[in-house]
């Protein structure tokens, strides 16, 4: 990334504990200029997630618009994450109230406004179902050239997590992902291949709590809550899916990436939402995404601790 100019960034997600931590990383890094937050239904219903987004913006002292996106996927029925992230979608620490109501503009019109007004092409970090981004691409094809990159959390080239084949965000709206991956706009795919390696352990997030600033203490509290759910699923530690989509923008050196043609499978009782990489070149198609497939886990954790330290308190890395 060019270190001179700030990177204009739109955060689109379904906060969600890991979306929230991804947004903490984005807000901590002076190389980003966050232009807007947009919400999409996924981990919970849209109204709950939009309220969470307003609370996270207040916690991070971000004076930027929060715009509400689509309540349901393009074609599929809405599938929420149940109580995976709790009743509110962001259970755990008490957060400040939103400083202002959501924007009058929809998420898509807010995204379009940011793209139109930005001198520099904009990065969209999309960490929920890709419904808003796909709708933007369909509604405003004339603005595609103003999107520098869509950095997504979604899919998995080796496995799913909601079905054996499909990851939650992808399965929630496969048609949206299909539109995105066939749009010609640069896409970075942080799938389960990398995000299930992005694990933080309790003794590591105690270092975050020990920073003793409100944001760090909140991040530790989110991890405390999220661990309960993951332990039931047999995980030790917490897999930080969405933060990969942001951290890979400013610390690509700690990630492994490969350009692949990735197909999004839309049909089949057991295969819908599958993301299949053409490793052998048999489709004859050029790559349509950069797949992030590996990570230096220890460095990832160091970057997260360092990001949390930027909100006050001493570094304990
Ligand atoms: O499968 C993980 C993804 O689903 C993450 O984005 C998490 O927030 C949920 O949306
Ligand atoms: Ca998410």
PDB file of C-alpha atoms and ligand atoms in Angstrom:
ATOM      1  CA  UNK A   1       0.000   0.000   0.000  1.00  0.00           C
ATOM      2  CA  UNK A   2       1.224   3.555  -0.795  1.00  0.00           C
ATOM      3  CA  UNK A   3       2.230   4.848   2.626  1.00  0.00           C
ATOM      4  CA  UNK A   4       1.929   8.502   1.564  1.00  0.00           C
ATOM      5  CA  UNK A   5      -1.775   8.837   0.859  1.00  0.00           C
ATOM      6  CA  UNK A   6      -4.473   7.714   3.295  1.00  0.00           C
ATOM      7  CA  UNK A   7      -6.465   4.705   2.066  1.00  0.00           C
ATOM      8  CA  UNK A   8     -10.161   5.634   1.750  1.00  0.00           C
ATOM      9  CA  UNK A   9     -12.105   2.760   3.310  1.00  0.00           C
ATOM     10  CA  UNK A  10     -15.747   1.682   3.616  1.00  0.00           C
ATOM     11  CA  UNK A  11     -16.508  -0.882   6.344  1.00  0.00           C
ATOM     12  CA  UNK A  12     -19.436  -3.111   5.383  1.00  0.00           C
ATOM     13  CA  UNK A  13     -20.438  -5.871   7.777  1.00  0.00           C
ATOM     14  CA  UNK A  14     -22.790  -7.638  10.158  1.00  0.00           C
ATOM     15  CA  UNK A  15     -21.258  -6.784  13.569  1.00  0.00           C
ATOM     16  CA  UNK A  16     -20.723  -9.485  15.030  1.00  0.00           C
ATOM     17  CA  UNK A  17     -17.752  -9.738  17.393  1.00  0.00           C
ATOM     18  CA  UNK A  18     -15.185 -10.351  14.702  1.00  0.00           C
ATOM     19  CA  UNK A  19     -16.546  -7.566  12.456  1.00  0.00           C
ATOM     20  CA  UNK A  20     -16.232  -5.252  15.462  1.00  0.00           C
ATOM     21  CA  UNK A  21     -12.600  -6.240  16.065  1.00  0.00           C
ATOM     22  CA  UNK A  22     -11.851  -5.762  12.363  1.00  0.00           C
ATOM     23  CA  UNK A  23     -13.268  -2.243  12.680  1.00  0.00           C
ATOM     24  CA  UNK A  24     -11.084  -1.592  15.755  1.00  0.00           C
ATOM     25  CA  UNK A  25      -8.025  -2.466  13.661  1.00  0.00           C
ATOM     26  CA  UNK A  26      -9.182  -0.175  10.841  1.00  0.00           C
ATOM     27  CA  UNK A  27      -9.849   2.720  13.238  1.00  0.00           C
ATOM     28  CA  UNK A  28      -6.448   2.266  14.902  1.00  0.00           C
ATOM     29  CA  UNK A  29      -4.443   2.640  11.705  1.00  0.00           C
ATOM     30  CA  UNK A  30      -3.667   6.223  10.551  1.00  0.00           C
ATOM     31  CA  UNK A  31      -3.166   4.914   7.003  1.00  0.00           C
ATOM     32  CA  UNK A  32      -6.929   4.459   6.685  1.00  0.00           C
ATOM     33  CA  UNK A  33      -9.495   7.175   6.216  1.00  0.00           C
ATOM     34  CA  UNK A  34     -12.779   5.449   7.108  1.00  0.00           C
ATOM     35  CA  UNK A  35     -15.470   7.123   5.007  1.00  0.00           C
ATOM     36  CA  UNK A  36     -18.567   5.174   6.090  1.00  0.00           C
ATOM     37  CA  UNK A  37     -19.889   2.115   7.864  1.00  0.00           C
ATOM     38  CA  UNK A  38     -22.643   0.115   6.139  1.00  0.00           C
ATOM     39  CA  UNK A  39     -24.587  -2.758   7.640  1.00  0.00           C
ATOM     40  CA  UNK A  40     -25.975  -5.956   6.142  1.00  0.00           C
ATOM     41  CA  UNK A  41     -28.154  -8.639   7.729  1.00  0.00           C
ATOM     42  CA  UNK A  42     -26.257 -11.787   8.657  1.00  0.00           C
ATOM     43  CA  UNK A  43     -25.111 -12.556  12.191  1.00  0.00           C
ATOM     44  CA  UNK A  44     -28.374 -11.092  13.396  1.00  0.00           C
ATOM     45  CA  UNK A  45     -31.275  -9.123  11.914  1.00  0.00           C
ATOM     46  CA  UNK A  46     -30.444  -5.809  10.283  1.00  0.00           C
ATOM     47  CA  UNK A  47     -31.917  -3.506  12.942  1.00  0.00           C
ATOM     48  CA  UNK A  48     -29.859  -5.153  15.693  1.00  0.00           C
ATOM     49  CA  UNK A  49     -26.667  -4.994  13.633  1.00  0.00           C
ATOM     50  CA  UNK A  50     -27.181  -1.360  12.650  1.00  0.00           C
ATOM     51  CA  UNK A  51     -27.577  -0.470  16.332  1.00  0.00           C
ATOM     52  CA  UNK A  52     -24.379  -2.406  17.063  1.00  0.00           C
ATOM     53  CA  UNK A  53     -22.592  -0.496  14.301  1.00  0.00           C
ATOM     54  CA  UNK A  54     -23.639   2.812  15.864  1.00  0.00           C
ATOM     55  CA  UNK A  55     -22.371   1.673  19.250  1.00  0.00           C
ATOM     56  CA  UNK A  56     -19.020   0.535  17.803  1.00  0.00           C
ATOM     57  CA  UNK A  57     -18.630   3.896  16.019  1.00  0.00           C
ATOM     58  CA  UNK A  58     -19.298   5.643  19.351  1.00  0.00           C
ATOM     59  CA  UNK A  59     -16.786   3.419  21.177  1.00  0.00           C
ATOM     60  CA  UNK A  60     -14.162   4.207  18.519  1.00  0.00           C
ATOM     61  CA  UNK A  61     -15.118   7.891  18.469  1.00  0.00           C
ATOM     62  CA  UNK A  62     -15.676   7.719  14.698  1.00  0.00           C
ATOM     63  CA  UNK A  63     -17.616  10.691  13.332  1.00  0.00           C
ATOM     64  CA  UNK A  64     -18.686   8.934  10.160  1.00  0.00           C
ATOM     65  CA  UNK A  65     -22.085   7.955   8.744  1.00  0.00           C
ATOM     66  CA  UNK A  66     -23.626   4.567   9.498  1.00  0.00           C
ATOM     67  CA  UNK A  67     -25.962   3.504   6.678  1.00  0.00           C
ATOM     68  CA  UNK A  68     -28.348   0.567   6.810  1.00  0.00           C
ATOM     69  CA  UNK A  69     -28.201  -2.001   4.025  1.00  0.00           C
ATOM     70  CA  UNK A  70     -30.410  -4.733   2.725  1.00  0.00           C
ATOM     71  CA  UNK A  71     -32.561  -6.613   5.183  1.00  0.00           C
ATOM     72  CA  UNK A  72     -32.480  -9.822   3.153  1.00  0.00           C
ATOM     73  CA  UNK A  73     -30.162 -11.503   0.604  1.00  0.00           C
ATOM     74  CA  UNK A  74     -30.665 -10.916  -3.127  1.00  0.00           C
ATOM     75  CA  UNK A  75     -32.619 -14.132  -3.691  1.00  0.00           C
ATOM     76  CA  UNK A  76     -32.115 -16.508  -0.756  1.00  0.00           C
ATOM     77  CA  UNK A  77     -34.096 -16.311   2.467  1.00  0.00           C
ATOM     78  CA  UNK A  78     -32.288 -14.600   5.341  1.00  0.00           C
ATOM     79  CA  UNK A  79     -30.313 -17.000   7.509  1.00  0.00           C
ATOM     80  CA  UNK A  80     -29.070 -15.350  10.723  1.00  0.00           C
ATOM     81  CA  UNK A  81     -26.287 -16.650  12.906  1.00  0.00           C
ATOM     82  CA  UNK A  82     -28.724 -17.531  15.673  1.00  0.00           C
ATOM     83  CA  UNK A  83     -27.245 -16.944  19.115  1.00  0.00           C
ATOM     84  CA  UNK A  84     -23.685 -17.433  17.863  1.00  0.00           C
ATOM     85  CA  UNK A  85     -22.996 -13.753  18.602  1.00  0.00           C
ATOM     86  CA  UNK A  86     -25.709 -13.568  21.263  1.00  0.00           C
ATOM     87  CA  UNK A  87     -29.228 -12.092  21.250  1.00  0.00           C
ATOM     88  CA  UNK A  88     -28.019  -8.610  20.243  1.00  0.00           C
ATOM     89  CA  UNK A  89     -25.490  -9.910  17.727  1.00  0.00           C
ATOM     90  CA  UNK A  90     -22.738  -8.362  19.880  1.00  0.00           C
ATOM     91  CA  UNK A  91     -23.332  -9.681  23.400  1.00  0.00           C
ATOM     92  CA  UNK A  92     -20.776  -9.066  26.135  1.00  0.00           C
ATOM     93  CA  UNK A  93     -19.378  -5.664  27.160  1.00  0.00           C
ATOM     94  CA  UNK A  94     -21.759  -2.734  27.608  1.00  0.00           C
ATOM     95  CA  UNK A  95     -21.111  -0.230  24.807  1.00  0.00           C
ATOM     96  CA  UNK A  96     -21.843   3.498  24.527  1.00  0.00           C
ATOM     97  CA  UNK A  97     -25.086   4.465  22.820  1.00  0.00           C
ATOM     98  CA  UNK A  98     -24.881   5.461  19.130  1.00  0.00           C
ATOM     99  CA  UNK A  99     -24.053   9.173  18.857  1.00  0.00           C
ATOM    100  CA  UNK A 100     -26.565   9.680  16.022  1.00  0.00           C
ATOM    101  CA  UNK A 101     -29.243   7.722  14.124  1.00  0.00           C
ATOM    102  CA  UNK A 102     -28.395   5.822  10.927  1.00  0.00           C
ATOM    103  CA  UNK A 103     -28.062   7.891   7.744  1.00  0.00           C
ATOM    104  CA  UNK A 104     -31.134   8.668   5.639  1.00  0.00           C
ATOM    105  CA  UNK A 105     -29.209   7.125   2.752  1.00  0.00           C
ATOM    106  CA  UNK A 106     -29.284   3.367   2.204  1.00  0.00           C
ATOM    107  CA  UNK A 107     -25.982   1.500   2.428  1.00  0.00           C
ATOM    108  CA  UNK A 108     -25.760   1.270  -1.354  1.00  0.00           C
ATOM    109  CA  UNK A 109     -26.443   4.989  -1.890  1.00  0.00           C
ATOM    110  CA  UNK A 110     -23.947   5.842   0.874  1.00  0.00           C
ATOM    111  CA  UNK A 111     -21.332   3.628  -0.812  1.00  0.00           C
ATOM    112  CA  UNK A 112     -22.076   5.298  -4.171  1.00  0.00           C
ATOM    113  CA  UNK A 113     -21.793   8.769  -2.606  1.00  0.00           C
ATOM    114  CA  UNK A 114     -18.410   7.921  -1.071  1.00  0.00           C
ATOM    115  CA  UNK A 115     -17.155   6.500  -4.373  1.00  0.00           C
ATOM    116  CA  UNK A 116     -18.353   9.534  -6.339  1.00  0.00           C
ATOM    117  CA  UNK A 117     -16.832  12.055  -3.922  1.00  0.00           C
ATOM    118  CA  UNK A 118     -13.515  10.312  -3.257  1.00  0.00           C
ATOM    119  CA  UNK A 119     -10.532  11.525  -5.307  1.00  0.00           C
ATOM    120  CA  UNK A 120      -8.784   8.207  -4.690  1.00  0.00           C
ATOM    121  CA  UNK A 121     -10.276   4.788  -5.514  1.00  0.00           C
ATOM    122  CA  UNK A 122     -11.849   3.301  -2.379  1.00  0.00           C
ATOM    123  CA  UNK A 123     -11.321  -0.025  -0.624  1.00  0.00           C
ATOM    124  CA  UNK A 124     -14.447  -1.787   0.625  1.00  0.00           C
ATOM    125  CA  UNK A 125     -13.819  -4.210   3.507  1.00  0.00           C
ATOM    126  CA  UNK A 126     -16.879  -6.466   3.385  1.00  0.00           C
ATOM    127  CA  UNK A 127     -17.071  -8.867   6.325  1.00  0.00           C
ATOM    128  CA  UNK A 128     -20.651 -10.102   6.138  1.00  0.00           C
ATOM    129  CA  UNK A 129     -22.824 -11.460   3.327  1.00  0.00           C
ATOM    130  CA  UNK A 130     -21.871  -9.601   0.137  1.00  0.00           C
ATOM    131  CA  UNK A 131     -25.414  -8.372  -0.501  1.00  0.00           C
ATOM    132  CA  UNK A 132     -24.747  -4.609  -0.280  1.00  0.00           C
ATOM    133  CA  UNK A 133     -21.616  -4.802  -2.430  1.00  0.00           C
ATOM    134  CA  UNK A 134     -23.370  -6.830  -5.109  1.00  0.00           C
ATOM    135  CA  UNK A 135     -26.289  -4.398  -5.116  1.00  0.00           C
ATOM    136  CA  UNK A 136     -23.818  -1.507  -5.496  1.00  0.00           C
ATOM    137  CA  UNK A 137     -22.178  -3.241  -8.482  1.00  0.00           C
ATOM    138  CA  UNK A 138     -25.574  -3.866 -10.112  1.00  0.00           C
ATOM    139  CA  UNK A 139     -26.983  -0.402  -9.385  1.00  0.00           C
ATOM    140  CA  UNK A 140     -23.904   1.705 -10.109  1.00  0.00           C
ATOM    141  CA  UNK A 141     -21.698  -0.025 -12.699  1.00  0.00           C
ATOM    142  CA  UNK A 142     -20.452   3.452 -13.653  1.00  0.00           C
ATOM    143  CA  UNK A 143     -18.650   3.606 -10.275  1.00  0.00           C
ATOM    144  CA  UNK A 144     -16.784   0.292 -10.533  1.00  0.00           C
ATOM    145  CA  UNK A 145     -13.581   2.105 -11.508  1.00  0.00           C
ATOM    146  CA  UNK A 146     -13.672   3.977  -8.182  1.00  0.00           C
ATOM    147  CA  UNK A 147     -13.403   0.695  -6.224  1.00  0.00           C
ATOM    148  CA  UNK A 148      -9.718  -0.085  -5.653  1.00  0.00           C
ATOM    149  CA  UNK A 149     -10.395  -3.451  -3.999  1.00  0.00           C
ATOM    150  CA  UNK A 150     -13.162  -5.406  -2.306  1.00  0.00           C
ATOM    151  CA  UNK A 151     -11.468  -7.127   0.645  1.00  0.00           C
ATOM    152  CA  UNK A 152     -13.899  -9.817   1.766  1.00  0.00           C
ATOM    153  CA  UNK A 153     -14.229 -12.337   4.540  1.00  0.00           C
ATOM    154  CA  UNK A 154     -16.090 -15.235   2.977  1.00  0.00           C
ATOM    155  CA  UNK A 155     -15.852 -18.709   1.500  1.00  0.00           C
ATOM    156  CA  UNK A 156     -13.346 -21.458   2.072  1.00  0.00           C
ATOM    157  CA  UNK A 157     -11.363 -23.318  -0.585  1.00  0.00           C
ATOM    158  CA  UNK A 158     -10.965 -26.410   1.557  1.00  0.00           C
ATOM    159  CA  UNK A 159     -14.086 -26.519   3.750  1.00  0.00           C
ATOM    160  CA  UNK A 160     -17.161 -24.725   4.987  1.00  0.00           C
ATOM    161  CA  UNK A 161     -18.282 -23.864   8.495  1.00  0.00           C
ATOM    162  CA  UNK A 162     -22.058 -23.615   8.095  1.00  0.00           C
ATOM    163  CA  UNK A 163     -22.311 -26.671   5.873  1.00  0.00           C
ATOM    164  CA  UNK A 164     -19.462 -28.989   4.938  1.00  0.00           C
ATOM    165  CA  UNK A 165     -19.188 -27.081   1.652  1.00  0.00           C
ATOM    166  CA  UNK A 166     -20.087 -23.490   2.509  1.00  0.00           C
ATOM    167  CA  UNK A 167     -18.956 -20.718   4.828  1.00  0.00           C
ATOM    168  CA  UNK A 168     -21.662 -18.631   6.570  1.00  0.00           C
ATOM    169  CA  UNK A 169     -21.269 -15.298   4.700  1.00  0.00           C
ATOM    170  CA  UNK A 170     -21.082 -17.012   1.324  1.00  0.00           C
ATOM    171  CA  UNK A 171     -24.002 -19.352   1.988  1.00  0.00           C
ATOM    172  CA  UNK A 172     -26.112 -16.435   3.180  1.00  0.00           C
ATOM    173  CA  UNK A 173     -25.997 -14.843  -0.284  1.00  0.00           C
ATOM    174  CA  UNK A 174     -24.159 -16.903  -2.940  1.00  0.00           C
ATOM    175  CA  UNK A 175     -25.728 -14.888  -5.764  1.00  0.00           C
ATOM    176  CA  UNK A 176     -24.183 -11.717  -4.317  1.00  0.00           C
ATOM    177  CA  UNK A 177     -20.746 -13.317  -4.177  1.00  0.00           C
ATOM    178  CA  UNK A 178     -21.185 -14.611  -7.754  1.00  0.00           C
ATOM    179  CA  UNK A 179     -21.932 -11.083  -8.997  1.00  0.00           C
ATOM    180  CA  UNK A 180     -18.902  -9.749  -7.125  1.00  0.00           C
ATOM    181  CA  UNK A 181     -16.438 -12.394  -8.345  1.00  0.00           C
ATOM    182  CA  UNK A 182     -17.633 -11.906 -11.955  1.00  0.00           C
ATOM    183  CA  UNK A 183     -17.694  -8.092 -11.801  1.00  0.00           C
ATOM    184  CA  UNK A 184     -14.145  -7.450 -12.945  1.00  0.00           C
ATOM    185  CA  UNK A 185     -13.517  -5.432  -9.765  1.00  0.00           C
ATOM    186  CA  UNK A 186     -10.429  -6.638  -7.821  1.00  0.00           C
ATOM    187  CA  UNK A 187     -11.507  -9.012  -5.045  1.00  0.00           C
ATOM    188  CA  UNK A 188      -9.443 -10.287  -2.145  1.00  0.00           C
ATOM    189  CA  UNK A 189     -10.872 -13.451  -0.567  1.00  0.00           C
ATOM    190  CA  UNK A 190     -10.083 -14.057   3.095  1.00  0.00           C
ATOM    191  CA  UNK A 191     -11.747 -17.431   3.388  1.00  0.00           C
ATOM    192  CA  UNK A 192     -11.649 -20.029   6.131  1.00  0.00           C
ATOM    193  CA  UNK A 193      -8.316 -21.219   4.704  1.00  0.00           C
ATOM    194  CA  UNK A 194      -6.654 -18.267   6.435  1.00  0.00           C
ATOM    195  CA  UNK A 195      -9.250 -17.187   8.990  1.00  0.00           C
ATOM    196  CA  UNK A 196      -9.357 -20.540  10.790  1.00  0.00           C
ATOM    197  CA  UNK A 197      -5.589 -20.111  11.283  1.00  0.00           C
ATOM    198  CA  UNK A 198      -6.108 -16.595  12.709  1.00  0.00           C
ATOM    199  CA  UNK A 199      -6.599 -17.833  16.252  1.00  0.00           C
ATOM    200  CA  UNK A 200      -5.989 -15.873  19.443  1.00  0.00           C
ATOM    201  CA  UNK A 201      -5.705 -17.667  22.777  1.00  0.00           C
ATOM    202  CA  UNK A 202      -6.907 -16.468  26.225  1.00  0.00           C
ATOM    203  CA  UNK A 203      -3.412 -15.813  27.588  1.00  0.00           C
ATOM    204  CA  UNK A 204      -2.782 -13.609  24.522  1.00  0.00           C
ATOM    205  CA  UNK A 205      -5.875 -11.480  24.871  1.00  0.00           C
ATOM    206  CA  UNK A 206      -5.059 -10.933  28.537  1.00  0.00           C
ATOM    207  CA  UNK A 207      -2.248  -8.740  27.123  1.00  0.00           C
ATOM    208  CA  UNK A 208      -4.969  -6.729  25.368  1.00  0.00           C
ATOM    209  CA  UNK A 209      -6.979  -6.391  28.569  1.00  0.00           C
ATOM    210  CA  UNK A 210      -3.800  -5.298  30.390  1.00  0.00           C
ATOM    211  CA  UNK A 211      -3.565  -2.258  28.124  1.00  0.00           C
ATOM    212  CA  UNK A 212      -6.300  -0.753  30.303  1.00  0.00           C
ATOM    213  CA  UNK A 213      -7.903   1.482  27.734  1.00  0.00           C
ATOM    214  CA  UNK A 214     -11.665   1.331  27.053  1.00  0.00           C
ATOM    215  CA  UNK A 215     -11.311  -0.097  23.545  1.00  0.00           C
ATOM    216  CA  UNK A 216      -8.807  -2.778  24.580  1.00  0.00           C
ATOM    217  CA  UNK A 217     -10.950  -3.787  27.550  1.00  0.00           C
ATOM    218  CA  UNK A 218     -13.979  -4.026  25.260  1.00  0.00           C
ATOM    219  CA  UNK A 219     -12.075  -6.176  22.738  1.00  0.00           C
ATOM    220  CA  UNK A 220     -11.017  -8.514  25.571  1.00  0.00           C
ATOM    221  CA  UNK A 221     -14.650  -8.668  26.729  1.00  0.00           C
ATOM    222  CA  UNK A 222     -15.832  -9.536  23.193  1.00  0.00           C
ATOM    223  CA  UNK A 223     -13.263 -12.322  23.049  1.00  0.00           C
ATOM    224  CA  UNK A 224     -14.354 -13.600  26.473  1.00  0.00           C
ATOM    225  CA  UNK A 225     -17.922 -13.898  25.154  1.00  0.00           C
ATOM    226  CA  UNK A 226     -17.041 -15.298  21.739  1.00  0.00           C
ATOM    227  CA  UNK A 227     -14.859 -17.990  23.280  1.00  0.00           C
ATOM    228  CA  UNK A 228     -17.833 -19.483  25.122  1.00  0.00           C
ATOM    229  CA  UNK A 229     -19.605 -20.238  21.851  1.00  0.00           C
ATOM    230  CA  UNK A 230     -16.488 -21.514  20.102  1.00  0.00           C
ATOM    231  CA  UNK A 231     -15.542 -23.801  22.997  1.00  0.00           C
ATOM    232  CA  UNK A 232     -18.916 -25.543  22.558  1.00  0.00           C
ATOM    233  CA  UNK A 233     -17.798 -26.232  18.979  1.00  0.00           C
ATOM    234  CA  UNK A 234     -14.498 -27.688  20.159  1.00  0.00           C
ATOM    235  CA  UNK A 235     -12.273 -24.698  19.386  1.00  0.00           C
ATOM    236  CA  UNK A 236      -9.484 -23.707  21.773  1.00  0.00           C
ATOM    237  CA  UNK A 237      -9.094 -19.948  21.445  1.00  0.00           C
ATOM    238  CA  UNK A 238     -11.048 -17.635  19.120  1.00  0.00           C
ATOM    239  CA  UNK A 239     -10.876 -17.664  15.310  1.00  0.00           C
ATOM    240  CA  UNK A 240     -10.731 -14.062  14.133  1.00  0.00           C
ATOM    241  CA  UNK A 241     -12.288 -14.266  10.663  1.00  0.00           C
ATOM    242  CA  UNK A 242     -13.115 -10.656   9.774  1.00  0.00           C
ATOM    243  CA  UNK A 243      -9.934  -8.973  11.084  1.00  0.00           C
ATOM    244  CA  UNK A 244      -8.016 -10.817   8.327  1.00  0.00           C
ATOM    245  CA  UNK A 245      -9.900  -8.775   5.704  1.00  0.00           C
ATOM    246  CA  UNK A 246      -8.565  -5.534   7.226  1.00  0.00           C
ATOM    247  CA  UNK A 247      -5.127  -6.519   8.542  1.00  0.00           C
ATOM    248  CA  UNK A 248      -4.152  -8.040   5.167  1.00  0.00           C
ATOM    249  CA  UNK A 249      -4.513  -4.551   3.667  1.00  0.00           C
ATOM    250  CA  UNK A 250      -1.767  -3.040   5.799  1.00  0.00           C
ATOM    251  CA  UNK A 251       0.309  -6.077   6.791  1.00  0.00           C
ATOM    252  CA  UNK A 252       0.301  -8.243   3.645  1.00  0.00           C
ATOM    253  CA  UNK A 253       3.748  -9.520   4.662  1.00  0.00           C
ATOM    254  CA  UNK A 254       2.262 -11.748   7.379  1.00  0.00           C
ATOM    255  CA  UNK A 255      -0.151 -13.421   4.951  1.00  0.00           C
ATOM    256  CA  UNK A 256       0.194 -15.959   2.119  1.00  0.00           C
ATOM    257  CA  UNK A 257      -1.773 -15.044  -1.014  1.00  0.00           C
ATOM    258  CA  UNK A 258      -2.403 -16.637  -4.407  1.00  0.00           C
ATOM    259  CA  UNK A 259      -4.294 -15.378  -7.484  1.00  0.00           C
ATOM    260  CA  UNK A 260      -6.903 -17.947  -8.491  1.00  0.00           C
ATOM    261  CA  UNK A 261     -10.031 -18.217 -10.587  1.00  0.00           C
ATOM    262  CA  UNK A 262     -12.655 -18.998  -7.936  1.00  0.00           C
ATOM    263  CA  UNK A 263     -16.113 -20.214  -8.928  1.00  0.00           C
ATOM    264  CA  UNK A 264     -19.090 -19.659  -6.673  1.00  0.00           C
ATOM    265  CA  UNK A 265     -21.421 -22.674  -6.776  1.00  0.00           C
ATOM    266  CA  UNK A 266     -25.080 -21.657  -6.671  1.00  0.00           C
ATOM    267  CA  UNK A 267     -26.856 -24.974  -6.945  1.00  0.00           C
ATOM    268  CA  UNK A 268     -26.941 -28.414  -5.340  1.00  0.00           C
ATOM    269  CA  UNK A 269     -28.521 -29.422  -2.058  1.00  0.00           C
ATOM    270  CA  UNK A 270     -25.058 -29.983  -0.532  1.00  0.00           C
ATOM    271  CA  UNK A 271     -22.863 -27.712  -2.680  1.00  0.00           C
ATOM    272  CA  UNK A 272     -24.647 -24.324  -2.725  1.00  0.00           C
ATOM    273  CA  UNK A 273     -22.263 -21.611  -1.474  1.00  0.00           C
ATOM    274  CA  UNK A 274     -19.124 -23.660  -2.197  1.00  0.00           C
ATOM    275  CA  UNK A 275     -16.093 -21.634  -3.361  1.00  0.00           C
ATOM    276  CA  UNK A 276     -13.968 -23.685  -5.736  1.00  0.00           C
ATOM    277  CA  UNK A 277     -10.483 -22.545  -6.840  1.00  0.00           C
ATOM    278  CA  UNK A 278      -9.277 -23.566 -10.289  1.00  0.00           C
ATOM    279  CA  UNK A 279      -5.810 -24.701  -9.117  1.00  0.00           C
ATOM    280  CA  UNK A 280      -5.169 -26.684 -12.314  1.00  0.00           C
ATOM    281  CA  UNK A 281      -6.321 -24.027 -14.783  1.00  0.00           C
ATOM    282  CA  UNK A 282      -8.884 -26.437 -16.219  1.00  0.00           C
ATOM    283  CA  UNK A 283     -11.557 -23.731 -16.585  1.00  0.00           C
ATOM    284  CA  UNK A 284      -9.289 -21.680 -18.844  1.00  0.00           C
ATOM    285  CA  UNK A 285     -10.417 -18.603 -16.928  1.00  0.00           C
ATOM    286  CA  UNK A 286      -8.054 -15.883 -15.726  1.00  0.00           C
ATOM    287  CA  UNK A 287      -7.846 -15.401 -11.937  1.00  0.00           C
ATOM    288  CA  UNK A 288     -10.746 -13.330 -10.552  1.00  0.00           C
ATOM    289  CA  UNK A 289      -9.475 -12.933  -6.997  1.00  0.00           C
ATOM    290  CA  UNK A 290      -6.505 -12.949  -4.692  1.00  0.00           C
ATOM    291  CA  UNK A 291      -7.118 -15.754  -2.205  1.00  0.00           C
ATOM    292  CA  UNK A 292      -5.466 -15.290   1.181  1.00  0.00           C
ATOM    293  CA  UNK A 293      -4.556 -18.787   2.294  1.00  0.00           C
ATOM    294  CA  UNK A 294      -2.001 -18.534   5.085  1.00  0.00           C
ATOM    295  CA  UNK A 295      -0.892 -16.370   8.013  1.00  0.00           C
ATOM    296  CA  UNK A 296       1.887 -15.939  10.581  1.00  0.00           C
ATOM    297  CA  UNK A 297      -0.406 -16.388  13.584  1.00  0.00           C
ATOM    298  CA  UNK A 298       1.951 -14.952  16.190  1.00  0.00           C
ATOM    299  CA  UNK A 299       2.556 -11.813  14.116  1.00  0.00           C
ATOM    300  CA  UNK A 300      -1.213 -11.523  13.571  1.00  0.00           C
ATOM    301  CA  UNK A 301      -1.760 -11.481  17.342  1.00  0.00           C
ATOM    302  CA  UNK A 302       1.059  -8.949  17.813  1.00  0.00           C
ATOM    303  CA  UNK A 303      -0.603  -6.668  15.240  1.00  0.00           C
ATOM    304  CA  UNK A 304      -3.945  -6.923  17.057  1.00  0.00           C
ATOM    305  CA  UNK A 305      -2.366  -6.128  20.440  1.00  0.00           C
ATOM    306  CA  UNK A 306      -0.480  -3.220  18.897  1.00  0.00           C
ATOM    307  CA  UNK A 307      -3.695  -1.925  17.273  1.00  0.00           C
ATOM    308  CA  UNK A 308      -5.513  -2.003  20.620  1.00  0.00           C
ATOM    309  CA  UNK A 309      -2.596  -0.188  22.297  1.00  0.00           C
ATOM    310  CA  UNK A 310      -3.143   2.783  19.993  1.00  0.00           C
ATOM    311  CA  UNK A 311      -6.275   3.693  21.926  1.00  0.00           C
ATOM    312  CA  UNK A 312      -4.168   4.476  25.018  1.00  0.00           C
ATOM    313  CA  UNK A 313      -2.315   2.384  27.552  1.00  0.00           C
ATOM    314  CA  UNK A 314       1.162   0.861  27.326  1.00  0.00           C
ATOM    315  CA  UNK A 315       2.228  -1.710  24.720  1.00  0.00           C
ATOM    316  CA  UNK A 316       2.784  -5.089  26.343  1.00  0.00           C
ATOM    317  CA  UNK A 317       3.877  -7.070  23.245  1.00  0.00           C
TER     318      UNK A 317
HETATM  319  O1  LIG B   1     -17.960 -17.487   8.810  1.00  0.00           O
HETATM  320  C1  LIG B   1     -17.479 -16.383   9.530  1.00  0.00           C
HETATM  321  C2  LIG B   1     -18.225 -15.143   9.163  1.00  0.00           C
HETATM  322  O2  LIG B   1     -19.596 -15.264   9.522  1.00  0.00           O
HETATM  323  C3  LIG B   1     -17.724 -13.889   9.917  1.00  0.00           C
HETATM  324  O3  LIG B   1     -17.838 -12.774   9.081  1.00  0.00           O
HETATM  325  C4  LIG B   1     -18.670 -13.766  11.074  1.00  0.00           C
HETATM  326  O4  LIG B   1     -18.828 -12.408  11.523  1.00  0.00           O
HETATM  327  C5  LIG B   1     -19.949 -14.245  10.454  1.00  0.00           C
HETATM  328  O5  LIG B   1     -20.522 -13.153   9.754  1.00  0.00           O
HETATM  329 CA1  LIG B   2     -19.034 -10.827   9.820  1.00  0.00          CA
END
